[in-house]
Tab-separated table of C-alpha atoms in Angstrom:
chain	number	residue	atom	x	y	z
A	27	MET	CA	2.066	3.094	50.761
A	28	ASP	CA	0.919	-0.016	48.904
A	29	ALA	CA	2.586	-0.798	45.587
A	30	LEU	CA	0.586	0.008	42.485
A	31	PRO	CA	-1.087	-3.015	40.894
A	32	ARG	CA	0.944	-4.384	38.021
A	33	LEU	CA	-0.321	-4.287	34.451
A	34	THR	CA	-1.003	-7.351	32.354
A	35	ALA	CA	0.595	-7.672	28.917
A	36	GLU	CA	-2.725	-6.778	27.284
A	37	GLN	CA	-3.131	-3.682	29.471
A	38	THR	CA	0.428	-2.569	28.773
A	39	ALA	CA	0.045	-2.994	25.008
A	40	GLU	CA	-3.210	-0.995	25.124
A	41	ARG	CA	-1.567	1.769	27.195
A	42	LEU	CA	1.277	2.062	24.665
A	43	GLY	CA	-1.010	1.738	21.663
A	44	VAL	CA	0.897	-1.223	20.209
A	45	LYS	CA	0.264	-4.872	19.428
A	46	LEU	CA	1.301	-7.602	21.831
A	47	GLU	CA	3.961	-8.673	19.343
A	48	THR	CA	5.512	-5.196	19.447
A	49	LEU	CA	5.370	-5.146	23.261
A	50	TYR	CA	7.346	-8.380	23.419
A	51	ALA	CA	9.844	-6.879	20.987
A	52	TYR	CA	10.448	-4.083	23.505
A	53	VAL	CA	10.996	-6.713	26.194
A	54	ALA	CA	13.395	-8.721	24.022
A	55	ARG	CA	15.431	-5.591	23.294
A	56	GLY	CA	15.633	-4.572	26.954
A	57	LYS	CA	13.386	-1.506	26.656
A	58	LEU	CA	10.829	-2.814	29.160
A	59	ALA	CA	11.179	-5.243	32.048
A	60	ARG	CA	8.554	-7.799	32.966
A	61	ASP	CA	7.867	-10.361	35.668
A	62	ARG	CA	6.658	-13.821	34.762
A	63	THR	CA	4.298	-15.907	36.883
A	64	ALA	CA	1.999	-18.827	36.295
A	65	ASP	CA	-0.644	-16.276	35.255
A	66	GLY	CA	1.538	-14.702	32.556
A	67	SER	CA	3.616	-11.542	32.174
A	68	SER	CA	3.131	-8.394	34.254
A	69	PHE	CA	4.638	-4.912	33.974
A	70	ASP	CA	5.459	-2.094	36.403
A	71	PRO	CA	2.930	0.708	35.686
A	72	LEU	CA	5.441	3.449	36.554
A	73	GLU	CA	8.045	2.036	34.169
A	74	VAL	CA	5.388	1.780	31.465
A	75	GLU	CA	4.451	5.433	31.994
A	76	ARG	CA	8.075	6.540	31.775
A	77	PHE	CA	8.514	4.558	28.572
A	78	ALA	CA	5.313	6.004	27.095
A	79	ALA	CA	6.446	9.542	27.983
A	80	ALA	CA	9.824	8.968	26.331
A	81	ARG	CA	8.080	7.830	23.159
A	82	ARG	CA	5.883	10.921	23.170
A	83	ARG	CA	8.904	13.202	23.561
A	84	ARG	CA	10.654	11.582	20.625
A	85	SER	CA	7.597	12.054	18.425
A	86	ALA	CA	6.591	15.548	19.636
A	87	PRO	CA	5.499	17.938	16.846
A	88	GLY	CA	8.279	20.231	15.740
A	89	SER	CA	11.030	18.087	17.169
A	90	PRO	CA	14.088	17.781	14.943
A	91	ALA	CA	14.289	14.799	12.668
A	92	THR	CA	16.549	12.164	14.155
A	93	GLY	CA	15.920	9.266	11.816
A	94	ARG	CA	14.373	7.351	14.709
A	95	SER	CA	10.845	6.155	15.281
A	96	ASP	CA	8.583	7.205	18.148
A	97	GLY	CA	9.927	4.484	20.362
A	98	ARG	CA	8.856	1.505	18.321
A	99	PRO	CA	11.254	-0.709	16.331
A	100	LEU	CA	12.042	0.785	12.929
A	101	MET	CA	10.917	-2.482	11.342
A	102	VAL	CA	8.623	-5.144	12.746
A	103	ILE	CA	7.729	-8.067	10.521
A	104	GLU	CA	5.072	-10.440	11.763
A	105	THR	CA	5.129	-14.107	10.901
A	106	THR	CA	2.650	-16.845	11.621
A	107	PHE	CA	5.457	-19.348	12.067
A	108	ALA	CA	8.364	-18.532	14.407
A	109	LEU	CA	8.495	-17.086	17.904
A	110	ILE	CA	11.570	-16.549	20.070
A	111	GLU	CA	10.657	-16.124	23.723
A	112	ASP	CA	12.240	-16.951	27.076
A	113	GLY	CA	15.338	-18.381	25.429
A	114	ASP	CA	13.417	-20.806	23.262
A	115	LEU	CA	12.558	-21.071	19.556
A	116	VAL	CA	8.967	-22.063	18.822
A	117	TYR	CA	7.367	-22.995	15.490
A	118	ARG	CA	3.601	-22.448	15.659
A	119	GLY	CA	3.308	-23.439	19.302
A	120	ARG	CA	5.768	-26.344	19.117
A	121	ARG	CA	9.337	-26.144	20.390
A	122	ALA	CA	11.745	-26.349	17.470
A	123	VAL	CA	14.000	-28.778	19.368
A	124	GLU	CA	11.044	-31.165	19.682
A	125	LEU	CA	10.182	-30.838	16.001
A	126	ALA	CA	13.794	-31.695	15.156
A	127	ARG	CA	12.824	-35.341	15.636
A	128	GLU	CA	10.324	-35.072	12.769
A	129	PRO	CA	11.321	-35.539	9.097
A	130	PHE	CA	12.508	-32.283	7.567
A	131	GLU	CA	10.055	-32.576	4.669
A	132	ASN	CA	7.075	-32.722	7.045
A	133	VAL	CA	8.137	-29.615	8.952
A	134	ALA	CA	9.119	-27.715	5.809
A	135	ARG	CA	5.772	-28.374	4.114
A	136	TRP	CA	4.015	-27.318	7.314
A	137	ALA	CA	6.051	-24.110	7.304
A	138	LEU	CA	5.107	-23.395	3.701
A	139	THR	CA	1.447	-24.375	3.690
A	140	GLY	CA	0.257	-24.617	7.285
A	141	ALA	CA	-0.784	-28.228	6.707
A	142	TRP	CA	0.926	-31.162	8.395
A	143	ASP	CA	1.594	-33.981	5.912
A	144	ALA	CA	3.291	-37.046	7.357
A	145	ASP	CA	3.892	-38.376	3.844
A	146	ALA	CA	5.612	-35.287	2.425
A	147	ARG	CA	8.334	-35.993	-0.146
A	148	PHE	CA	10.366	-33.461	-2.128
A	149	SER	CA	11.308	-33.979	-5.788
A	150	PRO	CA	13.199	-31.546	-8.066
A	151	GLY	CA	11.050	-32.324	-11.120
A	152	ALA	CA	11.764	-30.944	-14.589
A	153	GLY	CA	14.964	-28.994	-15.115
A	154	MET	CA	17.214	-31.216	-13.010
A	155	ALA	CA	19.053	-32.686	-15.996
A	156	ALA	CA	19.856	-29.185	-17.270
A	157	ALA	CA	20.956	-28.163	-13.777
A	158	ARG	CA	23.413	-31.061	-13.594
A	159	ARG	CA	24.841	-30.264	-17.029
A	160	ALA	CA	25.320	-26.625	-16.065
A	161	ALA	CA	26.909	-27.593	-12.750
A	162	ASP	CA	29.284	-30.003	-14.510
A	163	ALA	CA	30.429	-27.131	-16.744
A	164	LEU	CA	31.533	-25.019	-13.770
A	165	PRO	CA	35.292	-24.616	-13.193
A	166	ALA	CA	37.060	-26.890	-10.754
A	167	SER	CA	37.214	-24.064	-8.233
A	168	ALA	CA	33.390	-23.985	-7.957
A	169	GLY	CA	31.906	-25.026	-4.644
A	170	ASP	CA	28.667	-26.688	-3.638
A	171	ARG	CA	26.989	-23.335	-3.068
A	172	ASP	CA	27.764	-22.417	-6.711
A	173	ARG	CA	26.102	-25.633	-7.839
A	174	GLN	CA	23.052	-24.886	-5.709
A	175	LEU	CA	22.682	-21.454	-7.285
A	176	ILE	CA	22.897	-23.038	-10.736
A	177	ALA	CA	20.191	-25.526	-9.749
A	178	VAL	CA	17.748	-22.774	-8.727
A	179	THR	CA	18.300	-20.937	-12.021
A	180	ALA	CA	17.829	-24.106	-14.111
A	181	LEU	CA	14.672	-25.089	-12.250
A	182	ALA	CA	13.286	-21.600	-12.801
A	183	ALA	CA	13.918	-21.820	-16.548
A	184	ALA	CA	12.045	-25.137	-16.681
A	185	ASP	CA	9.000	-23.913	-14.728
A	186	PRO	CA	6.209	-22.439	-16.894
A	187	LEU	CA	4.501	-21.180	-13.705
A	188	ARG	CA	7.578	-19.450	-12.342
A	189	THR	CA	5.832	-16.039	-12.188
A	190	SER	CA	2.766	-17.335	-10.350
A	191	LEU	CA	2.320	-16.157	-6.767
A	192	ASP	CA	-0.508	-18.565	-6.046
A	193	PRO	CA	0.305	-19.989	-2.569
A	194	ALA	CA	0.099	-23.630	-3.665
A	195	THR	CA	2.286	-22.948	-6.702
A	196	VAL	CA	4.866	-21.103	-4.610
A	197	ALA	CA	4.964	-23.924	-2.062
A	198	GLY	CA	5.513	-26.452	-4.838
A	199	ALA	CA	8.325	-24.363	-6.305
A	200	ALA	CA	9.949	-24.158	-2.872
A	201	GLU	CA	9.916	-27.912	-2.448
A	202	ARG	CA	11.374	-28.469	-5.920
A	203	MET	CA	14.147	-25.969	-5.210
A	204	VAL	CA	15.094	-27.630	-1.914
A	205	ALA	CA	15.239	-31.047	-3.590
A	206	GLY	CA	17.115	-29.640	-6.579
A	207	MET	CA	19.698	-27.910	-4.374
A	208	VAL	CA	20.498	-31.340	-2.932
A	209	SER	CA	20.304	-33.411	-6.126
A	210	VAL	CA	22.672	-31.131	-8.048
A	211	LEU	CA	25.534	-31.892	-5.655
A	212	PRO	CA	27.908	-34.766	-6.505
A	213	VAL	CA	27.654	-37.927	-4.413
A	214	VAL	CA	30.773	-38.442	-2.281
A	215	GLY	CA	29.550	-40.956	0.300
A	216	GLY	CA	29.886	-44.151	-1.693
A	217	GLY	CA	28.041	-45.158	-4.836
A	218	ASP	CA	26.917	-42.918	-7.658
A	219	GLY	CA	23.402	-42.219	-6.416
A	220	ALA	CA	21.880	-44.258	-9.265
A	221	SER	CA	19.677	-46.213	-6.854
A	222	GLU	CA	18.472	-43.081	-5.105
A	223	THR	CA	14.768	-42.242	-5.306
A	224	ASP	CA	12.576	-39.304	-4.346
A	225	ASP	CA	11.211	-41.447	-1.506
A	226	ASP	CA	14.601	-41.325	0.226
A	227	PRO	CA	14.601	-38.801	3.094
A	228	LEU	CA	16.143	-35.493	2.083
A	229	ALA	CA	18.626	-35.703	4.975
A	230	LEU	CA	19.852	-39.061	3.656
A	231	ARG	CA	20.292	-37.657	0.142
A	232	LEU	CA	22.189	-34.667	1.510
A	233	HIS	CA	24.437	-36.820	3.715
A	234	ARG	CA	25.540	-38.841	0.671
A	235	ARG	CA	26.726	-35.587	-0.903
A	236	LEU	CA	28.471	-34.060	2.101
A	237	ALA	CA	30.052	-36.960	4.003
A	238	PRO	CA	32.708	-39.294	2.556
A	239	THR	CA	31.481	-42.226	4.645
A	240	ALA	CA	28.392	-44.381	4.257
A	241	PRO	CA	25.460	-42.864	6.133
A	242	THR	CA	24.375	-44.355	9.448
A	243	GLN	CA	20.913	-43.771	10.894
A	244	SER	CA	22.291	-41.608	13.708
A	245	ALA	CA	24.267	-39.482	11.248
A	246	VAL	CA	21.178	-38.948	9.100
A	247	ASP	CA	19.082	-38.137	12.167
A	248	ILE	CA	21.418	-35.358	13.337
A	249	LEU	CA	21.601	-33.896	9.828
A	250	ASN	CA	17.792	-33.968	9.662
A	251	ALA	CA	17.643	-32.208	13.029
A	252	ALA	CA	19.997	-29.494	11.792
A	253	LEU	CA	17.817	-28.894	8.744
A	254	VAL	CA	14.689	-28.546	10.891
A	255	LEU	CA	16.342	-26.212	13.408
A	256	LEU	CA	17.533	-23.920	10.602
A	257	ILE	CA	14.195	-23.566	8.789
A	258	ASP	CA	13.380	-20.205	10.356
A	259	HIS	CA	15.021	-17.879	12.842
A	260	ASP	CA	14.604	-14.136	13.332
A	261	LEU	CA	15.207	-11.605	10.543
A	262	ALA	CA	18.600	-12.608	9.190
A	263	VAL	CA	20.129	-10.487	6.442
A	264	SER	CA	19.378	-13.163	3.822
A	265	THR	CA	15.736	-13.226	4.897
A	266	LEU	CA	15.599	-9.443	4.638
A	267	ALA	CA	17.069	-9.601	1.124
A	268	ALA	CA	14.532	-12.247	0.132
A	269	ARG	CA	11.639	-10.216	1.507
A	270	ALA	CA	12.849	-7.131	-0.362
A	271	ALA	CA	12.790	-9.131	-3.597
A	272	ALA	CA	9.365	-10.530	-2.729
A	273	SER	CA	8.010	-7.026	-2.106
A	274	ALA	CA	8.764	-6.265	-5.768
A	275	ARG	CA	6.777	-9.396	-6.742
A	276	ALA	CA	9.861	-11.309	-7.781
A	277	THR	CA	9.338	-14.918	-8.771
A	278	PRO	CA	9.825	-17.515	-6.017
A	279	TYR	CA	13.097	-18.454	-7.701
A	280	GLY	CA	14.211	-14.810	-7.748
A	281	VAL	CA	13.376	-14.523	-4.053
A	282	VAL	CA	15.595	-17.486	-3.204
A	283	ILE	CA	18.438	-16.247	-5.409
A	284	ALA	CA	18.322	-12.870	-3.624
A	285	GLY	CA	18.525	-14.612	-0.261
A	286	MET	CA	21.378	-16.854	-1.397
A	287	GLY	CA	23.342	-13.803	-2.516
A	288	ALA	CA	23.120	-12.254	0.932
A	289	LEU	CA	23.855	-15.615	2.521
A	290	ASP	CA	27.223	-15.813	0.748
A	291	SER	CA	29.054	-13.674	3.290
A	292	PRO	CA	31.508	-14.236	6.149
A	293	LEU	CA	29.191	-12.520	8.635
A	294	HIS	CA	26.210	-14.714	7.880
A	295	GLY	CA	26.022	-18.014	5.992
A	296	ASN	CA	29.747	-18.710	6.023
A	297	ALA	CA	30.214	-18.368	9.788
A	298	SER	CA	30.059	-22.117	10.478
A	299	ARG	CA	33.159	-22.588	8.311
A	300	ALA	CA	35.222	-20.520	10.742
A	301	ALA	CA	33.815	-22.536	13.664
A	302	HIS	CA	34.724	-25.790	11.874
A	303	ARG	CA	38.293	-24.624	11.350
A	304	LEU	CA	38.608	-23.450	14.960
A	305	LEU	CA	37.521	-26.834	16.311
A	306	ALA	CA	39.730	-28.688	13.830
A	307	ARG	CA	42.814	-26.954	15.210
A	308	VAL	CA	41.924	-27.934	18.772
A	309	VAL	CA	41.225	-31.536	17.731
A	310	ALA	CA	44.661	-31.551	16.065
A	311	GLY	CA	46.242	-30.787	19.439
A	312	GLU	CA	46.668	-27.018	19.439
A	313	ASP	CA	46.160	-25.101	22.654
A	314	PRO	CA	42.508	-23.872	22.884
A	315	ALA	CA	43.594	-20.515	24.304
A	316	ARG	CA	45.956	-19.912	21.359
A	317	VAL	CA	43.290	-20.953	18.867
A	318	VAL	CA	40.740	-18.589	20.437
A	319	ALA	CA	43.264	-15.748	20.527
A	320	ASP	CA	44.011	-16.255	16.820
A	321	ALA	CA	40.280	-16.259	16.042
A	322	VAL	CA	39.816	-12.924	17.808
A	323	VAL	CA	42.716	-11.389	15.893
A	324	ALA	CA	41.425	-12.770	12.582
A	325	GLY	CA	38.022	-11.285	13.349
A	326	SER	CA	39.481	-7.848	14.120
A	327	GLY	CA	38.498	-8.148	17.763
A	328	GLY	CA	34.966	-9.362	17.060
A	329	PRO	CA	33.179	-12.356	18.579
A	330	VAL	CA	34.775	-15.783	18.469
A	331	PRO	CA	33.148	-17.821	15.673
A	332	GLY	CA	30.393	-20.046	17.026
A	333	PHE	CA	29.780	-18.183	20.269
A	334	GLY	CA	27.204	-15.681	21.454
A	335	GLN	CA	23.614	-15.082	20.372
A	336	PRO	CA	21.824	-12.060	21.912
A	337	LEU	CA	18.426	-13.680	21.488
A	338	TYR	CA	19.566	-16.551	23.728
A	339	PRO	CA	21.477	-15.054	26.679
A	340	ASP	CA	21.577	-18.442	28.428
A	341	GLY	CA	22.675	-20.352	25.349
A	342	ASP	CA	21.292	-21.321	21.947
A	343	PRO	CA	18.847	-24.238	22.379
A	344	ARG	CA	19.473	-25.330	18.787
A	345	ALA	CA	23.170	-25.757	19.518
A	346	ARG	CA	22.456	-27.744	22.660
A	347	ALA	CA	20.093	-30.036	20.775
A	348	LEU	CA	22.587	-30.794	17.994
A	349	LEU	CA	25.512	-31.285	20.363
A	350	ASP	CA	23.428	-33.658	22.508
A	351	LEU	CA	22.606	-35.728	19.422
A	352	LEU	CA	26.254	-35.711	18.404
A	353	ALA	CA	27.251	-37.008	21.841
A	354	ALA	CA	25.536	-40.323	21.065
A	355	ALA	CA	28.247	-41.133	18.505
A	356	ALA	CA	31.480	-42.446	20.021
A	357	SER	CA	33.438	-41.243	16.982
A	358	ALA	CA	32.479	-37.669	17.809
A	359	ALA	CA	34.260	-37.721	21.182
A	360	PRO	CA	37.400	-35.800	20.049
A	361	VAL	CA	35.284	-33.070	18.474
A	362	LEU	CA	33.046	-32.778	21.537
A	363	SER	CA	36.122	-32.571	23.763
A	364	ALA	CA	37.303	-29.645	21.636
A	365	VAL	CA	33.857	-28.046	21.926
A	366	GLU	CA	33.962	-28.355	25.712
A	367	ALA	CA	37.513	-26.993	25.954
A	368	VAL	CA	36.748	-23.907	23.898
A	369	SER	CA	33.324	-23.454	25.513
A	370	ALA	CA	34.776	-23.559	29.018
A	371	LEU	CA	37.318	-20.907	28.095
A	372	LEU	CA	34.730	-18.589	26.528
A	373	ARG	CA	32.250	-19.177	29.333
A	374	ASP	CA	34.796	-18.263	32.013
A	375	ARG	CA	36.347	-15.296	30.203
A	376	ALA	CA	33.398	-13.765	28.366
A	377	GLY	CA	30.232	-15.484	29.586
A	378	ALA	CA	29.594	-16.596	25.996
A	379	HIS	CA	27.759	-19.784	25.064
A	380	PRO	CA	27.911	-21.914	21.890
A	381	ASN	CA	25.507	-21.010	19.109
A	382	ILE	CA	24.212	-22.876	16.071
A	383	ASP	CA	27.377	-22.090	14.073
A	384	LEU	CA	29.567	-23.986	16.535
A	385	ALA	CA	27.158	-26.920	16.482
A	386	LEU	CA	27.239	-26.992	12.674
A	387	GLY	CA	31.030	-26.826	12.757
A	388	ALA	CA	31.121	-29.730	15.209
A	389	LEU	CA	28.655	-31.753	13.142
A	390	THR	CA	30.539	-31.310	9.895
A	391	LEU	CA	33.935	-31.956	11.488
A	392	ALA	CA	32.788	-35.100	13.329
A	393	HIS	CA	31.316	-36.555	10.131
A	394	GLY	CA	34.380	-35.847	8.015
A	395	MET	CA	32.654	-33.221	5.877
A	396	ARG	CA	34.429	-30.268	4.272
A	397	ASP	CA	34.585	-27.045	6.241
A	398	ASP	CA	31.996	-25.400	3.971
A	399	ALA	CA	29.394	-28.142	4.498
A	400	GLY	CA	27.659	-26.114	7.189
A	401	GLU	CA	26.972	-23.393	4.628
A	402	VAL	CA	25.323	-25.944	2.340
A	403	ILE	CA	23.162	-27.268	5.184
A	404	PHE	CA	22.124	-23.738	6.107
A	405	ALA	CA	21.354	-22.746	2.509
A	406	THR	CA	19.321	-25.914	1.941
A	407	ALA	CA	17.250	-25.596	5.112
A	408	CYS	CA	16.445	-21.906	5.239
A	409	ASP	CA	12.992	-21.096	3.922
A	410	ARG	CA	12.830	-17.612	2.428
A	411	LEU	CA	9.790	-18.179	0.252
A	412	ARG	CA	7.034	-17.318	2.695
A	413	GLY	CA	7.845	-13.663	2.000
A	414	ALA	CA	6.750	-14.212	-1.601
A	415	ARG	CA	3.305	-15.309	-0.576
A	416	ARG	CA	0.512	-12.791	-0.352
A	417	ARG	CA	-1.831	-14.763	1.879
A	418	ARG	CA	-1.587	-15.948	5.447
A	419	VAL	CA	-1.742	-19.681	5.868
A	420	ARG	CA	-4.155	-21.121	8.353
A	421	ARG	CA	-2.613	-22.158	11.627
A	422	THR	CA	-2.650	-25.956	11.615
A	423	ALA	CA	-0.764	-27.602	14.446
A	424	PRO	CA	1.128	-30.858	13.971
A	425	PRO	CA	0.404	-33.762	16.292
A	426	ALA	CA	0.511	-32.784	19.992
A	427	ALA	CA	-0.964	-29.755	21.654
A	428	PRO	CA	0.744	-26.341	21.546
A	429	ARG	CA	2.982	-25.730	24.531
A	430	ARG	CA	2.085	-22.074	25.088
A	431	PRO	CA	-0.984	-20.927	27.060
A	432	LEU	CA	-3.689	-19.248	25.035
A	433	HIS	CA	-3.203	-15.826	26.592
A	434	ARG	CA	0.252	-15.556	25.061
A	435	PRO	CA	0.752	-14.332	21.506
A	436	ALA	CA	0.351	-17.029	18.908
A	437	LEU	CA	2.218	-15.111	16.239
A	438	GLY	CA	5.982	-14.878	16.193
A	439	MET	CA	7.858	-11.759	15.244
A	440	ARG	CA	11.167	-10.624	13.876
A	441	VAL	CA	12.791	-7.265	14.583
A	442	LEU	CA	15.703	-5.489	12.890
A	443	ARG	CA	17.085	-2.000	13.576
A	444	LEU	CA	18.251	-0.483	10.284
A	445	GLY	CA	20.599	2.329	9.404
A	446	THR	CA	23.030	2.136	12.339
A	447	SER	CA	25.403	-0.298	13.947
A	448	ALA	CA	22.533	-1.186	16.281
A	449	ALA	CA	21.609	-3.863	13.758
A	450	ALA	CA	24.878	-5.610	14.430
A	451	ARG	CA	24.478	-5.221	18.185
A	452	ALA	CA	20.997	-6.718	17.945
A	453	GLY	CA	22.510	-9.823	16.395
A	454	ALA	CA	21.323	-9.305	12.829
A	455	ASP	CA	24.476	-10.176	10.915
A	456	VAL	CA	27.603	-10.436	13.013
A	457	PRO	CA	29.511	-13.675	13.581
A	458	GLY	CA	28.124	-15.549	16.555
A	459	GLY	CA	25.249	-13.123	16.940
A	460	ARG	CA	23.212	-13.109	13.783
A	461	GLY	CA	19.550	-13.813	13.460
A	462	ARG	CA	20.062	-17.340	12.209
C-alpha cells in the first residue's frame, strides 16, 4: 500500500483550525513532528488526525474541567518581531547573530518603530539631573540595577507625555529610558565622562560604566553584540510582567518598572551572575568537576548556571556568537579555556550546551567587570515596551533581503504554559532554560 501523501504546513493548520504560528508552536513543544525539505515543512496525515482527535476529546461537551485548553497552548502571544525556528533566532527575517554587527541603537529603533534608521542616537533628555541626584542619595549597598530603577522613575516624573500611548511617543520614551539607564551609572573605566556626548555609541557609554579598563574597539563591539542579541527572546517572565502592566494601560515607564521587578530574580535576570562566579573559580585554578558539583548542590539539583536552553537543543546561537567574538581577544584566553573545560564536562555528562548566561558571564569576567554586570547588560537591552503599544508597526526590513522563504510565517511567536510546573520545563524561568 502506498504511503498517504503528506500535508503541507498550510493544510495541517487548516485541518486543525489554527494559525500557522500556533502550528509551529506545537512543533516546537514536541506535540507534532514534521519533515523539512527544500519545499518547506510537511506533516504525517495520520499523526495530524490523531492529534486532532485528542484535542476533540479534551474539549468534548460535558467533560470534566481540567484547567487545560483543547490542545492549544494556554497562551500564545504573537509578535511582529522575533521568531525562533530550527535552532535560530530571527528578527523580522534577519538572523539575530547577523544583526549583532549593527549598532544597538539602529536595531532597537527598528524593533520599536519598524523603521531602519542608520543614524539613530539615544539621549536621556530631561530628568537626567534629578535621576543622578537620586542615585547619589542611595546607600552604599545599592547596586547598578537600583540606580537604573531610579533613573526610570525620574525620567517618568520629568515627562509630561508619560501617559500617552501614541506609538511615536512610546518609542521616544523607550529610547530615553535606555539612554538614562546607562547615563545614571557611575563611570569606572577612566575619566569622569565629562567629554561624553549623546553621539557616542550606547555600547561605548555602557562599557565606561561597567569595565575598569579603557574601552577598546573589540570590547565595545562585543558589548554591542550582546545588547542586540538580548533585545527580544521568547516570553520571559519579565516580558510577561511588562505585558500584564501594559494590558492595564500602564504608562511606558510603568511597563518597564514592572518588567524590571520580575527581572530582579535568581531564576531570570540574575542568572549570568552565577555563571560568572562559576567561571571565575575555574579560572582561579579550581577543578571544573568540583565547581560544577558545587553549582548543582547550590541550585538544589537544578541546571548548572549557563547551560541548557530547550528552545535551542543543539546550542544557543547567541552564546556561540558572543564566545566567537570573545575569542578574538588574547586576554580572554583563560576565561575561554574555563568555558571549554566546563562545557566539555556538561556536554559529555548531560548533553547540555552553553546558553546566553554563560556567554554573558564569560564576557563580564574577561573584561574585568563585576559579577552583576551581566544583569545590567540584560536589563538595558531588553525591550518590554512593545507590549504597551496598541498598533502593529509596519514590517520594514533593514538592508539585505530576508533569509526566510515567503511560504514560511513572517510573524514570530512566544508561548508560555501557565499554572503548572510545565512553564519551568518549557524554559520560561529556570536557570539555564529561561526564555531569554
